[in-house]
Amino acid sequence: MTFSELGLSEELLKGLDELGFETPTPIQQKAIPVLLEGERDLVALAQTGTGKTAGFGLPMLQNTEPGYMKPQSIVLSPTRELGNQIADDLRNFSKSMKGIKIVSVYGGANISTQIKELKKGCNIIVATPGRLVDLIKRGVAKLEEIDRVVLDEADEMLNMGFKDDLDFILDQTPPTKTTWLFSATMAKEVERIARNYMADPFKITVGRQNEGGENIEHKFYLVQNRNRFPALKRIVDVNPEIFGLIFCRTKRDTQEISDRLIAEGYNVDALHGDLSQHQRDRVMDKFRERKIQLLCATDVAARGIDVSDITHVINYELPEDIESYTHRSGRTARAGKKGESLAIITDRDKYKIKRIEKIIKKKFSQAKVPSGDVVCESQLFKLIEEVKSAQIIEEEFEKYRERVFEQLTEFSREELIEHFISKDFNRFIEYYKDSDDINSTGGRDRDRGRDRDRGRGRDRDRRRGDRDRSSRNERRGNRDSGGRGAEAGFKTIFINVGSSDGLNKGSLIDFVCSNTDVRGRVIGKIRMNEKFSFIEVEEASSDKILNGLQGSDHDGRSLRAEFAKPRR
């Protein structure tokens, strides 16, 4: 099937042709004809990377009235990265259409600029829920003429705590609108939205519900905890053409692993909540342009990454929320291509593998961490291929030819080859010389306390320092929470931002999740003032959230976060 057979306009077909789109993906084949009719609610279950943006974006654009500068469509996404990406895709699709304007609004950016853009008028708003709620309450985002609402990555928005914001936004839209819901999983809250806000929706499923991507091969490597980093290096080294994502649980681990890899000569960068929006955009641009080969990222920061041709997803550690594995692995094997999702685990993680297998309805295979000899062989033949495919610029080389040949006449053909290969290959020979087998046979990690892997002692000292700082903060009492203590099992955190900083409760939850790598469900009551806020958080996550918020960036200023102490 071709895009022209789906009923798309000539302007959109021209835009797709310029982008190199040839044949529609399964979700596009199923969704576009239904949505072009414009009168039907839709629930579509499909993994990330299946082409959902074009699936809803193309019919949305075709059903938009050009030149009429009042919002006709809203697209809601869980993160600013995904929102900006959707907006860019819609602009690319509509390059040959006149009178189409798309505005992207999201938390963590200057709200005044976004207000100015909305006041100029637009056809389509792409938004994160928290920021859109704020703009609605300010009377800037007016939804009385909305024809359609798209909920993209609905399960992720609900996981991040946007339930109340989604309810508020949907309640502000006309009852005559259509709602298009796209989700990787059909969680209970997703079902509730479909039940409460949609009328007899048309249902599409690509693959089985909650299933992992069809073309992804899932493998795990069993090692002792001290060997995680050496295992990561061997996995990368044995795949010299790798273009991949390395997922870590925390911002700190993400930056530390990235720094260690960079120090050892790898082409890598980090993406996490401590980076400013400008820094995150710069890192993502480098990754899309393949100026970096590996990207270390947290789950929150990586939401919305849509980069083609990712070959490998490496789980340095499995996610705390097992269902997040589906979103991680879905970054590879996009648009019908093949990919690998690899997990580095210890014996304690085996039960998680079984739970993931039930969710994705696929089996993991156990792989062996490659030996030093296998890594060296892989690197050697990669180097040989590079030499064979190197392009010789005859005109430039000619002026050096005679002197070069004079310098090399002392070598035989075999010696010359050995010297050229050894120049870049010796470092692998030296590094992996007499390397041990680091595969674990299971059982107790006997060497866990010996700190053999470099940096583990520093990790322990740093964690002890964090606990000491947290303990000192609690002893000092910090900010007064206004006379009300937190509920049992929760602690209250004071943060010096409030409603005057362009935040509401929804966008504050978004900010906390983005900067601390937690999910919205660990956040309890929020009390906002004009200049500051009190946030109740689960006690088990309180230190992590405090450390993540302290010194984080909001609209260019560094924030202060402290544990609050109730009045007696």
XYZ file of C-alpha atoms in Angstrom:
568
model
C 0.000 0.000 0.000
C 1.138 3.572 -0.714
C 0.237 6.821 1.047
C -1.707 7.963 -2.023
C -4.072 5.001 -1.586
C -5.003 6.231 1.901
C -6.816 9.325 0.593
C -4.270 11.985 1.544
C -4.158 15.350 -0.219
C -1.598 16.259 -2.891
C 0.049 18.795 -0.541
C 0.612 16.167 2.139
C 1.803 13.581 -0.373
C 4.335 16.092 -1.683
C 5.591 16.725 1.846
C 5.918 12.978 2.516
C 7.781 12.486 -0.740
C 10.287 15.215 0.187
C 10.801 13.541 3.579
C 11.474 10.181 1.900
C 8.357 8.430 3.263
C 7.478 5.607 0.880
C 5.047 3.114 2.394
C 2.803 3.552 5.442
C 3.425 1.498 8.583
C 0.672 -0.825 9.889
C -0.624 1.755 12.387
C -0.745 4.381 9.619
C -2.574 2.029 7.250
C -5.211 1.317 9.886
C -5.579 4.779 11.460
C -5.366 7.271 8.585
C -8.489 6.165 6.600
C -10.584 6.147 9.792
C -9.334 9.533 11.012
C -9.699 11.233 7.635
C -13.435 10.878 8.106
C -12.979 13.116 11.163
C -16.106 11.980 12.984
C -14.934 8.985 14.988
C -13.184 8.624 18.337
C -10.187 6.295 18.191
C -8.211 4.120 20.612
C -4.943 2.883 19.089
C -2.578 0.528 20.907
C 0.894 0.484 19.396
C 4.477 0.553 20.612
C 6.729 3.572 20.266
C 8.480 3.722 16.923
C 5.548 2.407 14.896
C 4.804 5.738 13.180
C 2.006 7.041 15.405
C 2.791 10.730 14.801
C 2.109 10.436 11.072
C -0.837 8.162 11.897
C -2.702 10.985 13.642
C -0.791 14.002 12.277
C -1.564 13.543 8.577
C -5.374 13.266 8.950
C -5.298 16.092 11.514
C -3.548 18.392 9.034
C -5.871 17.413 6.190
C -8.920 18.149 8.354
C -7.541 21.532 9.505
C -9.005 24.685 7.971
C -5.978 26.668 6.680
C -5.807 30.337 7.585
C -8.371 30.086 10.399
C -6.161 31.110 13.307
C -8.084 29.676 16.227
C -7.019 26.337 17.736
C -8.793 23.490 15.984
C -6.678 20.617 17.356
C -4.719 19.850 20.525
C -2.005 17.225 20.817
C -1.067 16.330 24.397
C 2.246 14.600 25.122
C 3.972 13.598 28.376
C 7.217 15.548 27.881
C 8.491 18.693 26.211
C 10.963 16.642 24.133
C 8.197 14.536 22.611
C 5.966 17.614 22.208
C 8.644 19.522 20.316
C 9.327 16.494 18.164
C 5.640 16.107 17.288
C 5.409 19.820 16.442
C 8.486 19.566 14.192
C 7.038 16.512 12.434
C 3.727 18.285 11.825
C 5.565 21.297 10.378
C 7.555 19.016 8.075
C 4.433 17.168 6.923
C 2.662 20.472 6.152
C 5.491 22.299 4.346
C 3.481 22.403 1.127
C 0.317 23.608 2.887
C -0.379 27.322 3.307
C -2.075 28.853 6.346
C -1.023 26.176 8.851
C 0.558 27.291 12.128
C 1.590 24.966 14.947
C 2.532 26.226 18.433
C 4.320 24.075 21.010
C 3.865 24.904 24.721
C 5.512 23.118 27.646
C 6.788 23.591 31.195
C 10.325 24.657 32.033
C 10.345 27.396 29.369
C 9.404 31.075 29.425
C 5.607 31.199 29.586
C 5.471 34.825 28.361
C 6.940 33.833 24.993
C 4.395 31.034 24.647
C 1.544 33.409 25.545
C 2.664 35.816 22.790
C 2.721 32.978 20.245
C -0.793 31.830 21.185
C -2.154 35.383 21.016
C -0.900 35.641 17.421
C -3.179 32.734 16.566
C -2.620 29.138 15.467
C -4.437 26.088 14.098
C -2.823 23.391 16.245
C -1.460 23.395 19.818
C 1.024 20.722 20.899
C 1.321 20.783 24.693
C 2.337 19.093 27.899
C -0.727 18.835 30.182
C 0.522 20.973 33.080
C 1.484 23.959 30.949
C -1.758 23.813 28.943
C -3.831 23.843 32.144
C -1.961 26.978 33.241
C -2.560 28.677 29.882
C -6.261 27.771 29.977
C -6.643 29.263 33.471
C -4.919 32.437 32.305
C -7.482 32.706 29.529
C -4.853 32.437 26.796
C -5.485 28.919 25.456
C -9.116 28.951 24.334
C -10.570 25.573 23.468
C -14.178 26.369 22.596
C -13.620 25.617 18.898
C -11.491 22.503 19.286
C -12.488 19.782 16.799
C -10.101 17.065 17.948
C -7.862 16.144 20.889
C -4.965 13.707 20.558
C -3.615 11.959 23.659
C -0.213 10.641 22.625
C 1.594 8.209 24.966
C -1.506 8.305 27.185
C -0.156 5.647 29.544
C 3.024 7.666 30.128
C 1.049 10.843 30.885
C -0.973 8.973 33.483
C 2.159 7.348 34.953
C 3.618 10.834 35.386
C 0.641 11.990 37.455
C -1.320 13.998 34.861
C -4.704 12.370 35.527
C -6.309 15.515 36.994
C -4.846 17.749 34.287
C -6.148 15.503 31.504
C -9.604 15.499 33.099
C -9.535 19.301 33.368
C -8.436 19.794 29.740
C -10.954 17.335 28.311
C -13.736 18.997 30.356
C -12.870 22.364 28.714
C -13.317 21.042 25.169
C -16.629 20.913 23.287
C -18.675 17.707 23.580
C -18.768 17.574 19.767
C -14.988 17.074 19.452
C -13.392 13.763 18.550
C -10.733 12.198 20.783
C -7.850 10.142 19.410
C -6.012 8.162 22.087
C -2.658 6.494 21.367
C -0.981 4.312 23.982
C 1.596 1.525 24.249
C -0.345 -0.181 27.053
C -4.012 -0.333 28.018
C -3.723 0.432 31.732
C -6.826 0.874 33.901
C -6.576 4.681 33.841
C -6.312 4.649 30.040
C -9.474 2.538 29.942
C -11.166 5.052 32.287
C -10.429 7.955 29.925
C -11.750 5.968 26.972
C -14.889 5.103 28.918
C -15.584 8.615 30.262
C -14.600 10.842 27.347
C -15.107 8.785 24.191
C -18.192 7.544 22.387
C -17.998 4.095 20.811
C -14.356 4.537 19.773
C -12.892 2.683 16.814
C -10.172 0.390 18.191
C -6.857 -0.432 16.534
C -4.161 -2.737 17.872
C -0.800 -3.192 16.191
C 0.726 -6.328 17.722
C -0.815 -7.860 20.834
C -1.760 -5.579 23.714
C 1.261 -4.476 25.802
C 3.521 -6.564 23.566
C 7.104 -5.618 22.814
C 8.194 -4.644 19.314
C 8.063 -7.457 16.782
C 11.587 -7.015 15.399
C 13.394 -6.635 18.732
C 15.659 -9.403 20.012
C 15.822 -9.468 23.824
C 18.962 -10.712 25.595
C 20.387 -10.600 29.099
C 23.943 -10.890 30.421
C 24.366 -12.355 33.910
C 27.283 -10.798 35.832
C 28.256 -9.913 39.370
C 27.448 -6.329 40.312
C 31.109 -5.232 40.291
C 31.342 -6.314 36.636
C 28.469 -4.244 35.221
C 30.727 -1.560 33.766
C 33.327 -3.966 32.296
C 30.429 -5.928 30.767
C 29.026 -2.734 29.247
C 32.383 -1.950 27.653
C 32.702 -5.429 26.148
C 29.171 -5.298 24.744
C 29.955 -1.956 23.091
C 33.383 -3.086 21.861
C 32.090 -6.296 20.288
C 29.517 -4.222 18.329
C 31.771 -1.621 16.672
C 28.929 -0.276 14.490
C 26.627 0.252 17.466
C 24.379 3.331 17.534
C 22.547 3.042 20.787
C 20.980 4.124 24.051
C 22.294 3.150 27.493
C 19.555 3.396 30.130
C 20.436 4.123 33.763
C 18.160 4.547 36.754
C 19.394 7.865 38.119
C 20.781 11.135 36.820
C 23.926 10.562 38.849
C 24.576 7.123 37.339
C 23.843 8.465 33.876
C 26.423 11.234 34.151
C 28.990 9.048 35.886
C 28.830 6.215 33.341
C 28.952 8.721 30.504
C 31.999 10.419 32.051
C 33.792 7.095 32.526
C 33.141 6.055 28.932
C 34.309 9.439 27.604
C 37.492 9.170 29.707
C 38.201 5.826 28.041
C 37.778 7.182 24.526
C 34.158 6.350 23.695
C 31.971 8.710 21.664
C 29.179 9.245 24.182
C 27.100 11.920 25.942
C 24.517 12.047 28.744
C 20.846 13.110 28.830
C 19.155 13.692 32.189
C 17.095 16.151 34.198
C 20.032 18.192 35.535
C 20.681 19.566 32.055
C 19.048 22.809 30.963
C 16.668 22.715 28.007
C 19.378 24.222 25.800
C 21.852 21.519 26.854
C 19.298 18.754 26.283
C 18.478 20.081 22.814
C 22.173 20.249 21.963
C 22.779 16.653 23.098
C 19.768 15.391 21.145
C 20.838 17.251 18.003
C 24.281 15.624 18.232
C 22.700 12.188 18.683
C 20.282 12.596 15.762
C 23.148 13.735 13.544
C 25.240 10.745 14.724
C 27.962 13.002 16.063
C 27.810 10.780 19.135
C 27.539 6.997 18.980
C 26.062 6.307 22.413
C 23.625 8.240 24.572
C 23.362 7.534 28.329
C 19.883 8.501 29.510
C 17.360 8.213 32.318
C 13.839 6.960 31.629
C 12.294 10.397 32.152
C 14.804 12.237 29.949
C 14.526 9.642 27.173
C 10.743 9.854 26.860
C 9.897 11.126 23.435
C 13.204 10.221 21.799
C 12.371 9.299 18.233
C 15.658 8.699 16.438
C 15.813 6.346 13.483
C 18.260 3.469 13.078
C 19.062 2.920 16.769
C 20.644 -0.535 16.721
C 20.855 -1.334 20.428
C 19.171 -0.414 23.685
C 21.339 -1.375 26.661
C 19.741 -1.588 30.095
C 22.694 -0.925 32.406
C 20.191 -1.740 35.111
C 16.587 -2.828 34.660
C 14.017 -0.108 35.460
C 12.348 -0.021 38.865
C 8.982 0.066 37.125
C 9.032 -3.109 35.044
C 6.524 -1.739 32.522
C 9.050 0.959 31.597
C 11.085 -1.749 29.864
C 8.591 -1.691 26.972
C 9.224 2.022 26.448
C 12.985 1.579 26.671
C 13.171 -1.290 24.192
C 10.777 0.486 21.839
C 13.488 3.014 20.960
C 15.065 0.444 18.632
C 13.649 -1.576 15.698
C 11.611 1.339 14.390
C 9.901 1.512 11.010
C 10.199 -2.231 10.453
C 13.947 -2.464 11.128
C 15.602 -4.940 13.486
C 17.195 -4.091 16.818
C 18.453 -5.567 20.074
C 17.442 -4.790 23.645
C 20.133 -5.953 26.066
C 20.006 -6.129 29.872
C 22.987 -6.397 32.215
C 21.665 -8.180 35.304
C 22.776 -9.887 38.497
C 21.314 -13.054 39.937
C 18.920 -10.942 42.016
C 17.340 -9.523 38.835
C 16.288 -12.858 37.325
C 12.749 -12.556 38.655
C 12.410 -9.215 36.834
C 13.287 -10.879 33.541
C 10.434 -13.358 34.046
C 8.012 -10.516 34.851
C 9.082 -8.576 31.744
C 8.646 -11.674 29.583
C 5.014 -11.900 30.734
C 4.415 -8.234 29.865
C 6.071 -8.207 26.416
C 5.025 -11.807 25.600
C 8.515 -12.603 24.406
C 11.379 -14.666 25.771
C 14.849 -13.363 26.622
C 17.857 -15.380 25.568
C 20.852 -15.507 27.891
C 23.983 -14.235 26.133
C 27.580 -14.590 27.214
C 29.614 -11.452 27.866
C 32.200 -11.766 25.081
C 35.754 -12.730 25.932
C 38.670 -10.424 25.222
C 39.638 -12.561 22.194
C 36.152 -12.235 20.681
C 36.164 -8.447 21.214
C 39.605 -8.088 19.626
C 38.598 -10.173 16.621
C 35.505 -8.018 16.079
C 37.507 -4.796 16.298
C 40.249 -6.126 14.019
C 37.918 -6.967 11.152
C 36.043 -3.690 11.582
C 39.393 -1.911 11.146
C 40.191 -3.963 8.039
C 36.818 -3.013 6.503
C 37.509 0.659 7.214
C 40.904 0.427 5.488
C 39.383 -1.347 2.482
C 36.595 1.201 2.100
C 38.758 4.295 2.663
C 38.448 6.714 -0.255
C 41.740 7.800 -1.812
C 41.780 11.415 -2.982
C 44.188 11.026 -5.913
C 44.944 14.722 -6.544
C 45.719 15.523 -2.917
C 47.719 12.349 -2.334
C 49.801 12.750 -5.495
C 51.975 15.542 -4.080
C 52.967 13.344 -1.126
C 53.221 10.019 -2.957
C 56.971 9.982 -3.629
C 57.992 10.946 -0.091
C 55.511 8.497 1.466
C 56.802 5.604 -0.622
C 60.397 6.510 0.241
C 59.550 6.368 3.951
C 57.884 2.956 3.658
C 60.203 1.059 1.285
C 61.944 -0.635 4.193
C 58.804 -2.662 4.959
C 57.579 -5.741 3.141
C 53.906 -5.906 2.102
C 53.050 -8.050 5.141
C 54.971 -5.791 7.537
C 53.273 -2.695 6.155
C 49.824 -4.185 6.696
C 50.753 -5.191 10.236
C 51.990 -1.694 11.087
C 48.893 0.075 9.740
C 46.512 -2.307 11.483
C 48.436 -2.225 14.763
C 48.330 1.572 14.955
C 44.661 1.566 16.073
C 44.355 -2.069 17.140
C 47.085 -2.303 19.798
C 44.985 -0.575 22.460
C 42.423 -3.400 22.312
C 45.158 -6.036 22.459
C 46.687 -4.352 25.498
C 43.380 -3.746 27.271
C 42.019 -7.266 26.822
C 45.317 -9.079 27.346
C 44.751 -11.879 29.905
C 41.171 -10.645 30.491
C 38.986 -12.805 32.741
C 35.646 -14.424 32.046
C 33.212 -12.073 33.807
C 30.042 -14.101 33.208
C 28.340 -15.063 36.454
C 27.217 -18.605 37.113
C 24.539 -17.286 39.433
C 24.350 -17.399 43.191
C 25.612 -14.915 45.748
C 27.888 -12.101 44.606
C 30.881 -13.103 46.739
C 33.032 -10.130 45.790
C 30.350 -7.534 46.309
C 32.184 -5.906 49.221
C 35.674 -5.790 47.686
C 35.154 -2.729 45.486
C 37.286 -4.118 42.673
C 35.581 -2.172 39.933
C 37.012 1.315 39.804
C 34.874 3.993 41.392
C 32.749 1.791 43.651
C 34.511 3.056 46.761
C 33.826 6.611 45.608
C 30.173 5.681 45.025
C 29.874 4.393 48.587
C 31.507 7.496 50.072
C 29.291 9.748 48.000
C 26.111 7.965 49.091
C 27.251 8.192 52.727
C 27.800 11.938 52.224
C 24.323 12.302 50.739
C 22.797 10.559 53.759
C 24.801 12.753 56.118
C 23.650 15.917 54.328
C 20.053 14.702 54.369
C 20.323 13.890 58.066
C 21.755 17.348 58.844
C 18.893 18.948 56.919
C 16.332 17.038 58.960
C 18.058 17.959 62.241
C 18.070 21.642 61.266
C 14.359 21.484 60.542
C 14.622 23.699 57.457
C 11.411 25.389 56.307
C 8.212 25.530 58.306
C 5.457 23.767 56.380
C 2.755 26.018 57.691
C 1.567 23.990 60.659
C 0.454 20.887 58.809
C 2.514 17.708 58.903
C 2.713 15.268 56.008
C 0.562 12.141 55.934
C 2.016 8.930 57.377
C 4.683 7.540 55.067
C 5.271 10.917 53.415
C 7.722 13.782 53.938
C 7.250 17.425 52.929
C 9.745 19.248 50.726
C 9.910 23.031 50.451
C 10.893 24.438 47.025
C 11.278 28.138 46.240
C 9.071 28.260 43.138
C 5.364 28.884 42.969
C 2.484 30.118 40.849
C 4.268 33.374 39.947
C 6.918 31.260 38.199
C 4.400 30.045 35.612
C 3.711 26.765 37.435
C 0.531 25.023 38.480
C 0.242 21.684 40.278
C 0.371 19.698 37.052
C 3.407 21.461 35.625
C 5.110 21.271 39.046
C 4.628 17.484 39.010
C 6.098 17.442 35.491
C 9.080 19.478 36.710
C 9.674 17.196 39.714
C 9.464 14.010 37.606
C 11.771 15.414 34.919
C 14.449 16.432 37.421
C 14.366 13.501 39.840
C 13.595 10.414 37.718
C 10.528 9.467 39.775
C 6.967 8.796 38.700
C 4.064 11.013 39.640
C 2.498 8.405 41.886
C 5.153 8.992 44.615
C 3.958 12.607 44.922
C 1.121 13.358 47.333
C -0.476 16.664 48.270
C 0.898 19.902 46.864
C 0.400 23.321 48.461
C 1.390 26.196 46.205
C 1.990 29.800 47.145
C 2.939 32.647 44.864
C 6.684 32.359 45.578
C 7.120 28.831 46.986
C 5.509 25.405 47.263
C 5.272 22.435 49.647
C 5.311 18.969 48.073
C 4.487 15.798 49.992
C 6.473 12.815 48.677
C 6.743 9.170 49.668
C 9.364 8.829 52.393
C 11.235 6.092 50.504
C 11.854 8.486 47.600
C 12.250 11.689 49.601
C 16.079 11.859 49.638
C 16.251 11.118 45.924
C 13.707 13.850 45.138
C 15.370 16.392 47.420
C 18.795 15.797 45.870
C 17.325 15.977 42.378
C 15.523 19.265 43.004
C 18.330 20.996 44.896
C 20.176 23.225 42.438
C 18.023 22.234 39.455
C 17.255 24.839 36.803
C 13.922 26.544 36.164
C 13.789 29.327 33.585
C 17.487 30.039 34.068
C 17.685 30.170 37.865
C 19.013 27.615 40.320
C 16.414 26.297 42.764
C 16.595 25.615 46.498
C 14.879 22.591 48.036
C 14.728 21.622 51.728
C 12.846 19.240 53.979
C 10.074 21.133 55.742
C 9.461 20.869 59.474
C 5.884 21.228 60.789
C 5.178 23.659 63.621
C 4.636 22.207 67.026
